[in-house]
Short mmCIF file of C-alpha atoms in Angstrom, two decimals:
data_model
loop_
_atom_site.label_atom_id
_atom_site.label_comp_id
_atom_site.label_asym_id
_atom_site.label_seq_id
_atom_site.Cartn_x
_atom_site.Cartn_y
_atom_site.Cartn_z
CA MET A 71 106.63 70.31 90.77
CA ARG A 72 110.42 71.60 90.55
CA LEU A 73 111.59 74.35 92.45
CA GLY A 74 113.36 77.50 91.11
CA LYS A 75 116.89 78.13 92.40
CA THR A 76 115.77 81.03 93.89
CA GLU A 77 113.14 79.46 95.68
CA ILE A 78 115.43 76.85 96.98
CA ARG A 79 118.19 79.00 98.12
CA LEU A 80 115.54 80.77 100.01
CA ARG A 81 114.12 77.50 101.55
CA VAL A 82 117.68 76.61 102.64
CA LEU A 83 118.27 80.38 104.08
CA LEU A 84 115.09 79.73 106.27
CA ASN A 85 116.21 76.65 107.63
CA TYR A 86 119.62 77.78 108.46
CA SER A 87 118.41 80.94 110.41
CA LEU A 88 115.82 78.78 112.12
CA LEU A 89 118.50 76.41 113.13
CA SER A 90 120.84 78.94 114.18
CA GLY A 91 118.26 80.39 116.38
CA LEU A 92 117.36 77.38 118.33
CA CYS A 93 121.44 76.76 118.56
CA ILE A 94 121.69 80.15 120.07
CA TYR A 95 118.81 79.78 122.53
CA LEU A 96 120.25 76.15 123.64
CA ILE A 97 123.66 78.13 124.02
CA ILE A 98 121.91 80.75 126.14
CA THR A 99 119.78 78.83 128.16
CA THR A 100 122.62 76.12 128.65
CA SER A 101 125.15 79.06 129.72
CA LEU A 102 122.24 80.59 132.09
CA ASN A 103 121.44 77.05 133.85
CA LEU A 104 125.17 76.69 134.07
CA ALA A 105 126.08 79.93 135.76
CA THR A 106 123.02 79.34 138.32
CA THR A 107 124.69 76.69 139.12
CA LEU A 108 128.26 77.20 139.50
CA TYR A 109 127.21 80.88 141.76
CA PRO A 110 126.98 79.15 144.73
CA ILE A 111 130.17 76.78 144.63
CA ILE A 112 131.60 79.86 143.44
CA HIS A 113 130.57 82.33 145.88
CA HIS A 114 130.94 80.29 149.04
CA ILE A 115 127.25 80.57 151.06
CA PRO A 116 128.28 79.66 154.84
CA THR A 117 125.85 76.85 155.94
CA GLN A 118 124.06 77.11 159.37
CA LEU A 119 123.69 73.17 160.40
CA ALA A 120 120.61 72.58 162.58
CA ASP A 121 121.76 71.13 165.85
CA ASN A 122 119.09 68.16 166.69
CA THR A 123 119.84 68.42 170.42
CA THR A 124 120.15 71.77 171.60
CA GLY A 125 119.18 75.01 170.26
CA CYS A 126 115.99 76.30 168.35
CA ASN A 127 116.91 78.05 165.14
CA GLY A 128 120.66 77.85 165.71
CA HIS A 129 120.48 79.41 168.90
CA PRO A 130 119.91 78.07 172.21
CA GLU A 131 118.71 81.74 173.39
CA TYR A 132 115.53 81.61 170.75
CA CYS A 133 114.16 78.37 172.87
CA SER A 134 112.47 80.57 175.55
CA ARG A 135 111.55 83.40 173.37
CA THR A 136 107.39 83.28 172.07
CA TYR A 137 107.32 83.62 168.03
CA ASP A 138 106.26 87.32 168.16
CA ASN A 139 109.51 88.03 170.21
CA ILE A 140 111.94 87.06 167.76
CA SER A 141 113.67 89.40 164.64
CA GLN A 142 114.00 87.61 161.72
CA ILE A 143 115.44 88.26 158.31
CA GLY A 144 113.55 87.21 155.41
CA THR A 145 113.79 86.21 151.72
CA HIS A 146 111.61 87.90 149.38
CA ASP A 147 110.22 86.31 146.56
CA SER A 148 112.42 83.51 147.91
CA ALA A 149 111.18 80.89 144.34
CA PHE A 150 112.55 83.12 142.21
CA TYR A 151 116.57 82.63 142.13
CA GLY A 152 119.20 82.61 139.38
CA ILE A 153 121.30 85.11 137.68
CA MET A 154 118.49 86.85 135.41
CA PRO A 155 117.85 90.68 136.06
CA SER A 156 114.15 89.93 137.48
CA ASN A 157 115.68 87.57 139.97
CA ASP A 158 115.49 88.16 143.07
CA GLN A 159 117.88 85.84 144.83
CA ASN A 160 121.04 84.22 143.99
CA VAL A 161 120.42 80.41 145.63
CA ASP A 162 117.15 78.27 145.83
CA VAL A 163 115.56 77.50 148.87
CA THR A 164 117.05 74.80 150.06
CA MET A 165 120.10 76.80 150.18
CA GLN A 166 118.74 79.51 151.30
CA LEU A 167 117.21 77.16 154.31
CA ASN A 168 120.67 75.51 155.02
CA ALA A 169 122.47 78.71 155.20
CA GLY A 170 119.76 79.85 158.30
CA ILE A 171 116.84 81.65 156.37
CA ARG A 172 113.94 80.74 158.76
CA PHE A 173 111.07 83.21 157.22
CA LEU A 174 110.59 82.48 153.17
CA GLN A 175 108.43 84.79 151.51
CA ALA A 176 106.78 84.13 147.67
CA GLN A 177 104.03 85.15 145.20
CA THR A 178 101.91 82.46 143.56
CA HIS A 179 99.17 82.42 140.85
CA ARG A 180 97.06 80.43 139.03
CA THR A 181 98.51 78.95 135.65
CA ALA A 182 96.19 79.82 132.80
CA ILE A 183 96.06 76.72 130.74
CA THR A 184 96.93 73.92 133.87
CA LYS A 185 94.65 76.02 136.04
CA GLN A 186 97.28 74.86 138.93
CA LEU A 187 98.86 77.12 141.69
CA SER A 188 102.69 78.15 140.99
CA MET A 189 105.04 80.25 141.94
CA CYS A 190 104.50 82.97 139.51
CA HIS A 191 106.05 86.15 139.82
CA THR A 192 103.54 89.12 139.05
CA SER A 193 101.95 86.74 136.42
CA CYS A 194 102.97 83.35 134.97
CA ALA A 195 103.37 84.17 131.81
CA GLU A 196 106.50 86.56 132.84
CA ASP A 197 108.24 84.44 135.63
CA ASP A 198 106.99 80.59 136.46
CA ALA A 199 108.84 79.24 139.16
CA GLY A 200 107.00 75.80 139.45
CA PRO A 201 104.47 74.62 141.41
CA LEU A 202 103.12 75.41 144.48
CA GLU A 203 103.09 72.13 145.63
CA GLY A 204 106.92 71.35 144.32
CA TYR A 205 107.97 74.43 146.11
CA LEU A 206 106.49 72.74 149.46
CA ILE A 207 107.36 69.57 149.18
CA THR A 208 110.82 70.91 149.03
CA VAL A 209 110.27 72.60 152.41
CA LYS A 210 108.67 69.59 153.87
CA GLN A 211 111.89 67.78 152.98
CA TRP A 212 113.96 70.02 154.68
CA LEU A 213 111.81 70.19 157.59
CA ASP A 214 111.98 66.36 158.41
CA LYS A 215 115.70 66.79 158.12
CA HIS A 216 115.78 69.57 160.84
CA PRO A 217 113.32 68.74 163.91
CA ASN A 218 114.54 71.95 165.85
CA GLU A 219 113.60 74.39 162.99
CA VAL A 220 110.55 76.82 163.14
CA LEU A 221 109.98 78.17 159.50
CA THR A 222 107.39 80.66 158.60
CA LEU A 223 106.14 80.75 154.97
CA LEU A 224 104.51 84.03 153.75
CA LEU A 225 102.36 83.43 150.37
CA THR A 226 101.00 86.17 148.19
CA ASN A 227 97.63 85.54 146.80
CA GLY A 228 97.80 86.97 143.72
CA ASP A 229 94.38 85.93 141.91
CA TYR A 230 92.44 86.07 145.26
CA LEU A 231 91.83 82.35 145.19
CA ASP A 232 89.73 80.66 147.95
CA VAL A 233 91.95 79.31 150.70
CA GLY A 234 90.35 75.93 149.65
CA ALA A 235 92.78 75.78 146.49
CA PHE A 236 96.05 76.41 148.90
CA ASP A 237 94.35 73.78 151.68
CA GLU A 238 94.17 71.00 148.57
CA VAL A 239 97.98 71.67 147.88
CA PHE A 240 99.17 71.57 151.45
CA ILE A 241 97.60 68.39 151.87
CA ARG A 242 99.01 66.97 148.68
CA SER A 243 102.29 68.08 149.58
CA GLY A 244 102.51 66.11 153.20
CA ILE A 245 103.41 69.65 154.78
CA LEU A 246 100.36 69.69 156.80
CA LYS A 247 101.69 67.54 159.65
CA TYR A 248 103.95 70.40 160.43
CA ALA A 249 101.38 73.43 160.40
CA TYR A 250 100.77 75.88 163.25
CA ILE A 251 97.13 75.85 164.57
CA PRO A 252 96.48 78.69 166.75
CA SER A 253 94.63 77.85 170.31
CA SER A 254 91.98 81.14 169.00
CA THR A 255 91.59 82.23 165.51
CA ALA A 256 89.33 84.62 163.88
CA SER A 257 87.81 86.03 159.90
CA PRO A 258 90.32 88.63 158.99
CA PRO A 259 89.74 91.96 157.93
CA PRO A 260 88.60 93.37 154.88
CA PRO A 261 91.98 93.36 152.66
CA SER A 262 93.55 96.54 151.01
CA ARG A 263 93.02 96.76 147.38
CA ARG A 264 96.30 96.83 146.71
CA ARG A 265 98.41 93.77 146.18
CA ARG A 266 102.21 92.94 146.57
CA ASP A 267 102.62 91.91 143.22
CA ASP A 268 100.38 94.80 142.02
CA PRO A 269 102.24 97.06 139.23
CA ALA A 270 101.63 101.05 141.02
CA SER A 271 100.78 101.99 137.74
CA LEU A 272 97.69 99.51 137.35
CA PRO A 273 94.38 99.83 138.46
CA SER A 274 93.68 98.31 141.78
CA PRO A 275 91.54 94.75 141.19
CA THR A 276 87.87 94.47 142.38
CA PRO A 277 88.70 93.35 146.08
CA PRO A 278 86.75 90.07 147.23
CA THR A 279 83.99 90.30 149.22
CA THR A 280 83.93 91.49 152.61
CA PRO A 281 83.92 88.55 155.15
CA PRO A 282 81.60 88.07 157.71
CA PRO A 283 82.41 89.57 161.53
CA PRO A 284 84.28 86.72 163.46
CA THR A 285 83.02 84.26 165.17
CA THR A 286 85.49 83.61 167.55
CA THR A 287 87.66 85.89 169.65
CA PRO A 288 90.64 87.00 167.80
CA PRO A 289 94.04 85.55 168.61
CA ASP A 290 96.05 87.82 170.96
CA PRO A 291 99.68 88.39 170.38
CA SER A 292 100.54 87.44 173.96
CA VAL A 293 99.44 84.08 173.41
CA TRP A 294 101.98 83.05 170.66
CA PRO A 295 103.97 79.93 171.97
CA THR A 296 107.88 79.64 172.47
CA LEU A 297 110.04 78.21 169.57
CA GLN A 298 110.62 75.22 172.29
CA GLN A 299 106.75 74.59 172.62
CA MET A 300 106.38 74.87 168.96
CA ILE A 301 109.14 72.28 168.22
CA THR A 302 107.87 69.93 170.84
CA SER A 303 104.40 69.89 169.48
CA SER A 304 106.10 69.54 165.81
CA GLN A 305 104.00 72.64 165.19
CA ARG A 306 106.98 74.36 163.66
CA LEU A 307 105.83 75.72 160.41
CA VAL A 308 103.85 79.11 160.65
CA ILE A 309 102.06 80.04 157.50
CA PHE A 310 100.50 83.24 156.48
CA LEU A 311 98.73 84.20 153.24
CA ASP A 312 98.53 87.66 152.30
CA TYR A 313 94.78 87.76 150.96
CA GLY A 314 91.64 85.16 151.38
CA ALA A 315 92.24 83.87 154.70
CA SER A 316 89.54 82.31 156.49
CA PRO A 317 90.83 80.66 160.06
CA THR A 318 87.47 79.62 160.69
CA SER A 319 87.44 77.06 157.79
CA VAL A 320 91.28 76.10 157.18
CA PRO A 321 92.90 77.23 160.52
CA TYR A 322 96.38 76.83 159.82
CA ILE A 323 96.45 79.46 157.08
CA LEU A 324 96.44 82.36 158.67
CA ASP A 325 95.67 86.16 157.53
CA GLU A 326 98.47 87.59 157.53
CA PHE A 327 97.23 91.09 158.13
CA THR A 328 95.34 90.03 161.22
CA HIS A 329 99.15 89.55 162.75
CA PHE A 330 101.29 92.22 160.63
CA TRP A 331 101.22 95.19 158.85
CA GLU A 332 103.68 96.05 156.19
CA THR A 333 106.17 99.34 155.24
CA ALA A 334 106.05 100.31 151.45
CA PHE A 335 107.31 97.75 148.74
CA ASP A 336 109.38 97.79 145.27
CA VAL A 337 110.93 101.48 146.80
CA THR A 338 113.34 102.70 144.34
CA THR A 339 115.04 105.35 146.61
CA PRO A 340 118.53 103.89 148.22
CA PHE A 341 117.79 105.13 151.78
CA PHE A 342 114.11 103.77 152.36
CA PRO A 343 112.76 106.88 153.92
CA SER A 344 109.53 105.97 155.01
CA CYS A 345 108.37 103.60 157.50
CA ALA A 346 104.71 104.23 157.46
CA ILE A 347 101.66 101.65 157.66
CA ASP A 348 101.13 100.73 153.60
CA ARG A 349 99.51 97.45 154.07
CA PRO A 350 97.04 97.10 155.48
CA SER A 351 95.69 100.16 153.87
CA THR A 352 94.90 103.11 156.45
CA ILE A 353 93.06 105.71 154.46
CA SER A 354 89.93 105.65 156.03
CA SER A 355 90.80 104.08 159.48
CA THR A 356 89.90 105.79 162.67
CA ALA A 357 92.60 106.66 164.94
CA ALA A 358 91.24 103.89 167.45
CA GLU A 359 91.56 101.39 164.66
CA ILE A 360 95.47 102.79 163.64
CA ALA A 361 96.34 102.31 166.69
CA ALA A 362 95.02 98.68 166.78
CA ILE A 363 97.01 97.96 164.01
CA GLU A 364 100.65 99.34 165.30
CA GLN A 365 100.33 96.65 168.04
CA ARG A 366 100.75 94.06 165.63
CA MET A 367 103.84 93.07 164.63
CA TYR A 368 105.25 94.48 161.28
CA ILE A 369 107.57 93.27 158.73
CA VAL A 370 110.12 95.95 156.91
CA ASN A 371 109.94 95.71 152.99
CA HIS A 372 113.92 96.60 152.28
CA TYR A 373 114.83 95.24 149.09
CA LEU A 374 115.34 97.95 146.60
CA ASP A 375 114.01 98.46 143.04
CA THR A 376 115.93 99.88 139.88
CA GLU A 377 114.42 101.00 136.62
CA VAL A 378 116.27 99.50 133.38
CA LEU A 379 114.16 100.68 130.28
CA GLY A 380 111.59 101.90 132.27
CA VAL A 381 110.71 98.38 134.03
CA ALA A 382 111.60 97.94 137.58
CA VAL A 383 114.05 95.07 138.82
CA PRO A 384 115.68 93.62 141.62
CA ASP A 385 118.94 96.18 142.44
CA ARG A 386 121.85 93.41 142.55
CA ARG A 387 124.52 95.80 142.16
CA ASP A 388 123.78 97.69 145.31
CA ALA A 389 122.98 94.74 147.25
CA GLY A 390 125.68 94.59 149.38
CA ARG A 391 125.13 98.46 150.28
CA THR A 392 121.37 97.52 150.87
CA ASN A 393 121.72 94.31 153.01
CA ALA A 394 124.45 95.67 155.15
CA TRP A 395 123.68 96.91 158.86
CA ASP A 396 125.92 100.34 158.74
CA GLY A 397 126.32 102.97 156.08
CA GLU A 398 123.57 104.93 153.74
CA GLY A 399 120.89 102.60 152.69
CA GLY A 400 121.68 99.80 155.33
CA VAL A 401 119.56 97.87 157.53
CA GLY A 402 120.29 99.41 160.16
CA GLY A 403 119.20 103.26 159.71
CA HIS A 404 115.75 102.04 157.96
CA VAL A 405 115.06 100.00 161.34
CA GLY A 406 116.24 102.82 163.83
CA ARG A 407 113.63 104.96 161.68
CA CYS A 408 110.72 102.47 161.97
CA GLU A 409 111.48 102.09 165.59
CA MET A 410 111.80 105.72 166.30
CA LEU A 411 107.67 106.19 164.41
CA HIS A 412 106.37 102.95 165.96
CA GLY A 413 107.38 103.71 169.62
CA GLY A 414 111.00 102.00 170.03
CA LYS A 415 109.18 98.66 168.74
CA LYS A 416 111.19 96.13 166.66
CA PRO A 417 110.19 95.27 163.36
CA ARG A 418 109.87 91.15 163.13
CA VAL A 419 110.40 90.46 159.67
CA VAL A 420 113.36 92.02 157.45
CA LEU A 421 112.52 91.15 154.06
CA VAL A 422 115.53 91.16 151.74
CA ASP A 423 116.67 90.43 148.18
CA TYR A 424 120.30 88.82 147.62
CA PHE A 425 120.05 87.50 151.22
CA ASP A 426 123.86 85.82 150.97
CA VAL A 427 125.26 89.47 149.98
CA GLY A 428 125.81 92.04 152.60
CA GLY A 429 125.89 90.39 156.14
CA TRP A 430 122.61 89.06 156.89
CA ARG A 431 123.80 86.90 159.99
CA GLU A 432 125.44 90.23 161.75
CA VAL A 433 122.03 92.12 160.80
CA GLU A 434 119.72 89.51 162.52
CA GLY A 435 121.77 89.38 165.17
CA ARG A 436 121.94 92.66 166.04
CA LEU A 437 117.98 92.65 166.03
CA ASN A 438 117.91 90.06 168.71
CA GLY A 439 120.90 91.06 170.91
CA ILE A 440 122.76 87.63 169.83
CA GLN A 441 125.55 86.98 168.13
CA TRP A 442 126.27 84.07 165.37
#
């Protein structure tokens, strides 16, 4: 069967269009990867080389301080880096750690096809930064080389999976040997219905079944060890899970909201006006319950979003102003408002986007009364 000239032309045009589209895709992908690779070279990020003989987390002053008496700058969505509008960090986790970051936060979801736990932003269809196991292996390799460092990992459980799913991945990664296990654990309280990665416009998912009452003595905030004790015992990785933790069955995965409360997240108002307790929810709490929550450590979510075509994305343009200590919308003003509202108590974590922009070292130094 012979093809007519018109049909031949159409087929040639279709093939040409497909080939051109593929070439454009490859050019864009290559350019983005190249730009992501060149960013840390062009924009030099100072590194904090760990001293293997003195100091804890880079500072001798920290060695005698208990874990809950140190304020840290944490990288929000640490696994999602690059130059795309949805990326929250400029450089990868290893570079974040090399620069001095010691608190990593990241979102996890289970992929639809492979069913593996992955570093997914909101959903794996939207942004998948790879398996959780690979992320943990990267952190483990860094810990292997830096014996005087204490790290904290805060993971979200976006799909409300059983904590055993996380336990399996931690075991496979080999990082478990560094995990901190408190001397006293308890079952976590019922979780808030709102997750960090829930779009505000969507209905809240059905929460998991309320866990049984604690079977052991709840952890006392005063029993946190010093950083030197954690380093000496080689329990140098503190792991928190926002929902689904069961310290009685997996004691090294700690329930976030047993130990912390958080301010509002996904804020789009540049001066961060609120320092109220956002999670766990206190809507139906008694005065005594709210007072008990106030006694916990707290996390200030100091990262700014902006709307582009109706979609909230990290505000990269104003990161320098947002991450600075001074000025409108800076960390200093936000923290100051929180301290005034909560009896002078300092936050123990300030989560930021694009940590390398705006002088995070000065901010952490001021929070802890030290100089870098």
